[in-house]
mmCIF file of C-alpha atoms and ligand atoms in Angstrom:
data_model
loop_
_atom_site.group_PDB
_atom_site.id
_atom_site.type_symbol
_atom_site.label_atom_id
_atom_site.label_comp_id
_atom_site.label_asym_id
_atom_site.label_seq_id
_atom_site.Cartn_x
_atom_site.Cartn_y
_atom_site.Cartn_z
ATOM 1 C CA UNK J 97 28.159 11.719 1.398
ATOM 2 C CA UNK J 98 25.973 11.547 4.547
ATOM 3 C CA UNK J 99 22.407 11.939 5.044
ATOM 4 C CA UNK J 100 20.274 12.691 8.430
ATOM 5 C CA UNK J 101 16.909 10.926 8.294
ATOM 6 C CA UNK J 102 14.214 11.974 11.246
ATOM 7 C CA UNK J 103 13.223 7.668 10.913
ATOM 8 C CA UNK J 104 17.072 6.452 11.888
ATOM 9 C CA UNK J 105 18.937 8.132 14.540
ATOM 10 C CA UNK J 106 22.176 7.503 13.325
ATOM 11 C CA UNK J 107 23.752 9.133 10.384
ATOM 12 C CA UNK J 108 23.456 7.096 7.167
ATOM 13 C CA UNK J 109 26.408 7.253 4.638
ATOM 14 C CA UNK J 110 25.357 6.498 0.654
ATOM 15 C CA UNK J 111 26.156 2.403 0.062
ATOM 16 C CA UNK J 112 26.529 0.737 -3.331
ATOM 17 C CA UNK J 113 24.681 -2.275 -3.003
ATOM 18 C CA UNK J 114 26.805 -5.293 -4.466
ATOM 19 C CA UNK J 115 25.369 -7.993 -6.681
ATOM 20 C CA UNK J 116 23.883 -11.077 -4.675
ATOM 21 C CA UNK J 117 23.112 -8.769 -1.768
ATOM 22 C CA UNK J 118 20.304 -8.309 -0.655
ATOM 23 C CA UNK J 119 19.018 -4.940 1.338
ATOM 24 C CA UNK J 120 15.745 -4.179 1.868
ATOM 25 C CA UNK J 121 14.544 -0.218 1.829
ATOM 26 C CA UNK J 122 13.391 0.270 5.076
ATOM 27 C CA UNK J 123 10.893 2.880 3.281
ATOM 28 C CA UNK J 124 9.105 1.125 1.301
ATOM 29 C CA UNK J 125 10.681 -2.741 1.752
ATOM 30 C CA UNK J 126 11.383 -3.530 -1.721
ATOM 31 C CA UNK J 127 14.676 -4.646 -2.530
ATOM 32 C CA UNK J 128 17.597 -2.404 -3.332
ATOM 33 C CA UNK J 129 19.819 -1.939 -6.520
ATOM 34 C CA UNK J 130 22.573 0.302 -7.373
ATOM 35 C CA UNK J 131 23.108 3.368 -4.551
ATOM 36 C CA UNK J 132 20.966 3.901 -1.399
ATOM 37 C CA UNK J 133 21.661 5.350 1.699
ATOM 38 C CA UNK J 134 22.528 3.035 4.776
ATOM 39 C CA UNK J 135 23.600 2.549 8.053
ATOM 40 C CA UNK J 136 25.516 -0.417 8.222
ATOM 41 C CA UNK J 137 25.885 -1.367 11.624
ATOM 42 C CA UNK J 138 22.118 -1.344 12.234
ATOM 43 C CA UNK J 139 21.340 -2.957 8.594
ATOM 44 C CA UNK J 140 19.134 0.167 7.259
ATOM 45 C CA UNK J 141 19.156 1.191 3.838
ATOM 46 C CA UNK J 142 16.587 3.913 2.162
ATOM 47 C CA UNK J 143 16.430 4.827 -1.463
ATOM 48 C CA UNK J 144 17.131 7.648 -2.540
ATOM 49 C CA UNK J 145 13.544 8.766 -2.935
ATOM 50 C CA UNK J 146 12.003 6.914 -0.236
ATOM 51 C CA UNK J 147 14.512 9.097 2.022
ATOM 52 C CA UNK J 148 13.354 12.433 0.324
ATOM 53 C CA UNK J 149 9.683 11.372 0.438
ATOM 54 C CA UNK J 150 7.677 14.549 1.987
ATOM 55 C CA UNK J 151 6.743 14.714 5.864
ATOM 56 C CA UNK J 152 3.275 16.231 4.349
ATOM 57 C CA UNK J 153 1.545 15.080 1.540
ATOM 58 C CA UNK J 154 -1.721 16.286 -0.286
ATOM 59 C CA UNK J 155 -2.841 13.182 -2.293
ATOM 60 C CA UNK J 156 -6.532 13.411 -4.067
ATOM 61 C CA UNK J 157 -7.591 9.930 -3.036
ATOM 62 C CA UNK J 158 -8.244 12.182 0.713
ATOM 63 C CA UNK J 159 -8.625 15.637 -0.279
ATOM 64 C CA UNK J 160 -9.882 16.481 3.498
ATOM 65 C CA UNK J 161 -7.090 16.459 5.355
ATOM 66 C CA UNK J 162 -3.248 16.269 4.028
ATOM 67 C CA UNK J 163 -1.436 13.016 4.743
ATOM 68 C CA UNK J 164 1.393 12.414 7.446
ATOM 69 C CA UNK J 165 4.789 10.803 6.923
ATOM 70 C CA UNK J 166 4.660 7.993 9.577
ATOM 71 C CA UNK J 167 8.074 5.866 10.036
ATOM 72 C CA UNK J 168 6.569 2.979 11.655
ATOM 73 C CA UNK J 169 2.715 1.911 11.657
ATOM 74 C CA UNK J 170 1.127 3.554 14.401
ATOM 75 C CA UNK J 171 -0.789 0.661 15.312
ATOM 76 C CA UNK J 172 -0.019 -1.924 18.317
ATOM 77 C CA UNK J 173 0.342 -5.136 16.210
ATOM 78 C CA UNK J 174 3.327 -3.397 13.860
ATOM 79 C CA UNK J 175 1.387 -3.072 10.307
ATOM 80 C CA UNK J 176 -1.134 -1.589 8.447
ATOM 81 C CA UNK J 177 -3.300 -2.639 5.695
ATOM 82 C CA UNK J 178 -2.979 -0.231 2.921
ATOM 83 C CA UNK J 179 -6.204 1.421 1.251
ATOM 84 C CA UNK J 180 -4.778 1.609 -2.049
ATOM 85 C CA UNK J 181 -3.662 -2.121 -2.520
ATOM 86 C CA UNK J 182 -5.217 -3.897 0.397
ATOM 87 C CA UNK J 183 -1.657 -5.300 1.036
ATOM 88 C CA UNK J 184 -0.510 -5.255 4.727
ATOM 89 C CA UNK J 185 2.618 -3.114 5.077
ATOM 90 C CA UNK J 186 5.209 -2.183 8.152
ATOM 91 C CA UNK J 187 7.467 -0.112 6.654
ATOM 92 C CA UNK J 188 6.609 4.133 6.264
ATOM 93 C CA UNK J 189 3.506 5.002 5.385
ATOM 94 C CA UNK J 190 1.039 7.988 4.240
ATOM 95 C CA UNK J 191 -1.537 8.252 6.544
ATOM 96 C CA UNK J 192 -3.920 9.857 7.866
ATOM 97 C CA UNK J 193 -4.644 8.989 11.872
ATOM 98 C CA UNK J 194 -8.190 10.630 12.307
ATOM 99 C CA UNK J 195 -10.189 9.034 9.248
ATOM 100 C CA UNK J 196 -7.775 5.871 9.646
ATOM 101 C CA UNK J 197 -6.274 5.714 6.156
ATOM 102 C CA UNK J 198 -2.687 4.011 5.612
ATOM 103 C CA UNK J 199 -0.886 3.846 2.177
ATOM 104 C CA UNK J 200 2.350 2.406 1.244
ATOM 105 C CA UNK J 201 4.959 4.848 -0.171
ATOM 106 C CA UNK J 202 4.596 3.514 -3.140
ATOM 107 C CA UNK J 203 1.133 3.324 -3.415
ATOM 108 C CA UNK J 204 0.857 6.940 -2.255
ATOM 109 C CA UNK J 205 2.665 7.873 -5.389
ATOM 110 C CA UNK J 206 1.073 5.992 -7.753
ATOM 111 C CA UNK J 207 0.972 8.225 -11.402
ATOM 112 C CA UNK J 208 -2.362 9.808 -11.872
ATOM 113 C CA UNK J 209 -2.419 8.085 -15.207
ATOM 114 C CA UNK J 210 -0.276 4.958 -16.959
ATOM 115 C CA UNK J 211 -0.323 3.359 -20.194
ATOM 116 C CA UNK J 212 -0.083 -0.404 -20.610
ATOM 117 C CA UNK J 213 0.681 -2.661 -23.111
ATOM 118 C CA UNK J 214 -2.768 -4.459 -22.972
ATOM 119 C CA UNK J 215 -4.713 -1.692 -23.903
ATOM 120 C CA UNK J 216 -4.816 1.059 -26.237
ATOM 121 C CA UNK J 217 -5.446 3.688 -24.118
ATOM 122 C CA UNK J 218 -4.892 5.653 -21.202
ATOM 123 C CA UNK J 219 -5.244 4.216 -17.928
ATOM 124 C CA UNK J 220 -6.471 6.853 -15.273
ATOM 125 C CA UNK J 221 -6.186 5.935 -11.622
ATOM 126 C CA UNK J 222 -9.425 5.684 -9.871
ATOM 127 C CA UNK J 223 -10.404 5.606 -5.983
ATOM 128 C CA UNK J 224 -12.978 4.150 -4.483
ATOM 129 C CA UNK J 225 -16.465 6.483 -4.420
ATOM 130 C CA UNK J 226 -16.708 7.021 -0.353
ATOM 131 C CA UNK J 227 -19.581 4.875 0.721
ATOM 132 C CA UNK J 228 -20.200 3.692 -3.301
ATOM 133 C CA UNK J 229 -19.233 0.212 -3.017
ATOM 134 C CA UNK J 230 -22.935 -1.374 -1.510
ATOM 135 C CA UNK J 231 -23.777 -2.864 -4.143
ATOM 136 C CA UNK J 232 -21.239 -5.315 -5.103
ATOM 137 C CA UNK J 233 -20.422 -6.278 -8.840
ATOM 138 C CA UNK J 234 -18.339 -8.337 -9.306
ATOM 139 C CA UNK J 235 -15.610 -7.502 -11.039
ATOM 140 C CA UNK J 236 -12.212 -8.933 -12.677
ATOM 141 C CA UNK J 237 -8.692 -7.955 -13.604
ATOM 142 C CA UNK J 238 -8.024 -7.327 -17.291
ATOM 143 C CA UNK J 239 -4.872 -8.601 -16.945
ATOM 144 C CA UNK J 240 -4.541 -11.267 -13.948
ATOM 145 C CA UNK J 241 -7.949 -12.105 -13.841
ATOM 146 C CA UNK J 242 -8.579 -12.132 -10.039
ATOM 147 C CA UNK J 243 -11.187 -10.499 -8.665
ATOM 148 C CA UNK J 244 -11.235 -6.673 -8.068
ATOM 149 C CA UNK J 245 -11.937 -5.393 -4.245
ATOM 150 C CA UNK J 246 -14.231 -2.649 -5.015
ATOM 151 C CA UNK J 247 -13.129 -0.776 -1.659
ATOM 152 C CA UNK J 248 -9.459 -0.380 -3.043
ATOM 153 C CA UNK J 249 -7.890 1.673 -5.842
ATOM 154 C CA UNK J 250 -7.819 0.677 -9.724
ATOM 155 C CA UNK J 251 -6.444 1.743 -13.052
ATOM 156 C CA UNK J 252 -9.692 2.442 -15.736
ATOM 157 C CA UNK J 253 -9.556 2.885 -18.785
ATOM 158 C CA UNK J 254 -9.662 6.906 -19.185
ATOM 159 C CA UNK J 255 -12.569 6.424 -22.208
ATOM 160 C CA UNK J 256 -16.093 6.273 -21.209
ATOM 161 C CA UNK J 257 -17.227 3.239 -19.241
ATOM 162 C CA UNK J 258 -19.342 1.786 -21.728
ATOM 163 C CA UNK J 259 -17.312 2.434 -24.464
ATOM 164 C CA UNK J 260 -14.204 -0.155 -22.694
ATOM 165 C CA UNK J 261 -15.140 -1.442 -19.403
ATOM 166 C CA UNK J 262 -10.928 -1.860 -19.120
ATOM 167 C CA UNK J 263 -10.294 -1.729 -15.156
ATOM 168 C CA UNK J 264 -6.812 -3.537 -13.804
ATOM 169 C CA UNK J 265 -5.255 -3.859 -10.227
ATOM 170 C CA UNK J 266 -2.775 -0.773 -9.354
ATOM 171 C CA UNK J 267 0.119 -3.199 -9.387
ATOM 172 C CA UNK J 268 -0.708 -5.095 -12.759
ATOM 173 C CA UNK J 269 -1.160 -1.818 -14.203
ATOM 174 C CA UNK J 270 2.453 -0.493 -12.792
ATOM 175 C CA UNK J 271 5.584 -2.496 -12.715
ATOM 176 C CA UNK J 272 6.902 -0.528 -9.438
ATOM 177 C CA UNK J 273 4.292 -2.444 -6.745
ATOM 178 C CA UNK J 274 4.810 -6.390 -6.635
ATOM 179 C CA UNK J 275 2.217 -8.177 -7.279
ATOM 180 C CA UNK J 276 2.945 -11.047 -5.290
ATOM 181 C CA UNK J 277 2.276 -9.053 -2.081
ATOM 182 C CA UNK J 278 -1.710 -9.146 -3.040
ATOM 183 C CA UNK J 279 -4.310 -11.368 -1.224
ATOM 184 C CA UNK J 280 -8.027 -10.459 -1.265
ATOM 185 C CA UNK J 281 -8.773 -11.111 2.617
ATOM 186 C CA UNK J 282 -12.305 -11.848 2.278
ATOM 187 C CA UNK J 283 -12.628 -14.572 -0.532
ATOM 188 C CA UNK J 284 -10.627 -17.796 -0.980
ATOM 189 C CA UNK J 285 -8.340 -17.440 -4.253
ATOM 190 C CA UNK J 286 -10.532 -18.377 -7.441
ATOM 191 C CA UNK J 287 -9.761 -21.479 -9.506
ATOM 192 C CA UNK J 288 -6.413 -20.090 -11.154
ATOM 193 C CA UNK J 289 -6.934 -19.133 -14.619
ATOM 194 C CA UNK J 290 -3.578 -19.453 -16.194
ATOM 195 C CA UNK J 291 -1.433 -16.678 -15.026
ATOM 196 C CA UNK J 292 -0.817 -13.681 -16.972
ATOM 197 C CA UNK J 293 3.550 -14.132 -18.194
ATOM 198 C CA UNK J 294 5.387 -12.000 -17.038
ATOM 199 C CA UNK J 295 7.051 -9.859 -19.735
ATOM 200 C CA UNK J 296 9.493 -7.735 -17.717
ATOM 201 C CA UNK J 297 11.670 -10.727 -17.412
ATOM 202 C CA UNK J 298 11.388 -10.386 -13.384
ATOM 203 C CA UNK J 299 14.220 -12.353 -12.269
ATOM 204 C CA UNK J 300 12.747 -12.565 -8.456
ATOM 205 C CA UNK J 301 14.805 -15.821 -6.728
ATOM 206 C CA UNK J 302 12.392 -16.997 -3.584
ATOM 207 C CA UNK J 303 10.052 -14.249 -3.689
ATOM 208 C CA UNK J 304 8.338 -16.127 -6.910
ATOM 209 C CA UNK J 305 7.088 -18.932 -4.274
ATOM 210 C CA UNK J 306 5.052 -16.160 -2.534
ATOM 211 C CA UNK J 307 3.106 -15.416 -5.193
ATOM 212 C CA UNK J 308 -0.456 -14.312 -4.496
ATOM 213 C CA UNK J 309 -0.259 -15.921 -0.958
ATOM 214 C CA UNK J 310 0.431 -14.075 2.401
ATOM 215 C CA UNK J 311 3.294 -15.724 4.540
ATOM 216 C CA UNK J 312 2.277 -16.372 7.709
ATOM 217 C CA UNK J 313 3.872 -12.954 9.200
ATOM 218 C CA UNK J 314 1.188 -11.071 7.214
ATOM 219 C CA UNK J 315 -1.624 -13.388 7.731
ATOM 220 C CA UNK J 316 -0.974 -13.001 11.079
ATOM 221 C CA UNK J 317 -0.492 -9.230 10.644
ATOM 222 C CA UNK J 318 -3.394 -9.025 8.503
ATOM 223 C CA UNK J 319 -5.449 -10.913 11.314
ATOM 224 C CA UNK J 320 -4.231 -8.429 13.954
ATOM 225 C CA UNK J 321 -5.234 -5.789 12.095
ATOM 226 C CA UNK J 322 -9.028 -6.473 11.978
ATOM 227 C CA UNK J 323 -8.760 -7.810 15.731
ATOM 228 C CA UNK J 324 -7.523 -4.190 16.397
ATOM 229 C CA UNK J 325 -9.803 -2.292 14.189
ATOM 230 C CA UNK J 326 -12.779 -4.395 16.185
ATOM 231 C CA UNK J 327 -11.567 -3.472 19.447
ATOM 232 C CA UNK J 328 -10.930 0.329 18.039
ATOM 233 C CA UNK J 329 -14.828 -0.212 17.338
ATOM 234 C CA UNK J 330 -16.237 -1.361 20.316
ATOM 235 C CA UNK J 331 -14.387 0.894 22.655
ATOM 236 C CA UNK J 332 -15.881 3.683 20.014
ATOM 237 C CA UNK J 333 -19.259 2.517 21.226
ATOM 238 C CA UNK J 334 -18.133 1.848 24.876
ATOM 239 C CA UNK J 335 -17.233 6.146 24.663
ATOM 240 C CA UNK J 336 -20.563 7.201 23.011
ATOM 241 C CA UNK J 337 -22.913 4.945 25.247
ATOM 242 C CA UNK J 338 -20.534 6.320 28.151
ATOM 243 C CA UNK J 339 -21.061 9.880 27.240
ATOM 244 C CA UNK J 340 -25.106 9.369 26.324
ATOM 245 C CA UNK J 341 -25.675 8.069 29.571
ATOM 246 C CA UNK J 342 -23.886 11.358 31.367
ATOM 247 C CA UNK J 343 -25.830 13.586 29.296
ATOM 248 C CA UNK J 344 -28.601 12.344 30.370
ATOM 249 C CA UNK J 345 -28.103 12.291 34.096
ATOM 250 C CA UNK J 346 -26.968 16.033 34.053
HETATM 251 ZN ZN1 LIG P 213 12.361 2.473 -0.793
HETATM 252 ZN ZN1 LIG P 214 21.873 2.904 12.687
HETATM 253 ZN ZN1 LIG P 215 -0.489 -0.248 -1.039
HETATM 254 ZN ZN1 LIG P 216 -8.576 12.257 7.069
HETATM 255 ZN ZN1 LIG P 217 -4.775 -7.666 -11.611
HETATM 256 ZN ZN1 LIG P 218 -10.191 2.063 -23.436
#
């Protein structure tokens, strides 16, 4: 069966990834199982869903303008830091260019609402009140225990506030996001509580040394990425003072 994908220009052919190999979805870069769709010769593979992901999305965490399809991040230093997990990420993304949001694929399609083990309700997925995040609480994961970044996405208890107060991480709340991609930027890891196990049994050989840290391709991603938005920021400011002084010759 072959499959045309506007990301790849060759034609990719479906693959049945063998055990002990290991592929990489060039969608969303998590490791693939079972079928995907590949081209070989260049090493691309795309699940099945990553490939049929839409070009156009509507997603209610930016109800102003619909979200673009990108293949690559559109910045120049080859990543993005996503708004939903605050992971870096250089594979497709959901974005939206003018206001500067990225997701991950994944994180795009996060379920409106999950239900986990350690609670007894509903968990409904929350974003971030534009602007709502002065005053800084600080808050912690229900089930890792790290902190919470108030300026990304979380899982709440669907209850009242008061009543719970039950607020997790999108990935500890979701088995489909890895958690080991996570590192709040801004504060130094806190004195490690012992770790939540496990349960799913997550047999993940050399990814488990990663855990909670950034390898130094996404530091120095990560690092880019604020250089960038800094110098997005000043030349912002170069344009308005540029264009107040004109006005004010004319
Ligand atoms: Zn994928
Ligand atoms: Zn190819
Ligand atoms: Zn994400
Ligand atoms: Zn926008
Ligand atoms: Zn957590
Ligand atoms: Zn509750």
């Amino acid at each position: 069966m072959e499959y045309k994908h506007f990301s790849h220009p060759h034609t990719l052919n479906l693959f049945k990834v063998q055990e002990g190999q290991q592929c990489r979805c060039h969608g969303c870069q998590s490791l693939c199982y079972d079928s995907v769709y590949a081209c070989r010769s260049c090493h691309f593979f795309l699940h099945d869903h990553c490939g049929n992901a839409n070009r156009y999305l509507n997603h209610p965490s930016h109800p102003l303008h619909p979200l673009v399809l990108f293949p690559a991040p559109t910045y120049c230093s080859g990543s993005f830091l996503c708004n939903a997990c605050g992971s870096p990420g250089s594979a497709f993304s959901y974005g939206c260019a003018l206001c500067e949001v990225d997701l991950h694929l994944h994180c795009a399609f996060l379920p409106p609402k999950v239900t986990h083990k350690a609670h007894q309700h509903d968990l409904i997925l929350s974003f971030p009140a534009p602007g709502g995040h002065k005053e800084s609480v600080d808050e912690y994961c229900k089930i890792c225990t790290k902190k919470m970044d108030s300026k990304l996405w979380s899982y709440c208890c669907a209850k009242s506030d008061d009543e719970c107060d039950f607020r997790v991480h999108t990935f500890c709340a979701t088995t489909e996001v890895k958690p080991g991609l996570y590192q709040d930027l801004e504060s130094e890891p806190p004195p490690a509580p012992a770790p939540a196990t496990n349960s799913g049994g997550n047999q993940s050989q050399g990814e488990s040394s990663s855990c909670g840290q950034l390898t130094p391709d996404e530091a120095a991603a990560a690092e880019l990425y604020s250089l960038q938005l800094q110098m997005q920021m000043n030349q912002k400011l170069a344009e308005m003072m540029a264009s107040f002084n004109l006005s004010q010759f004319v």
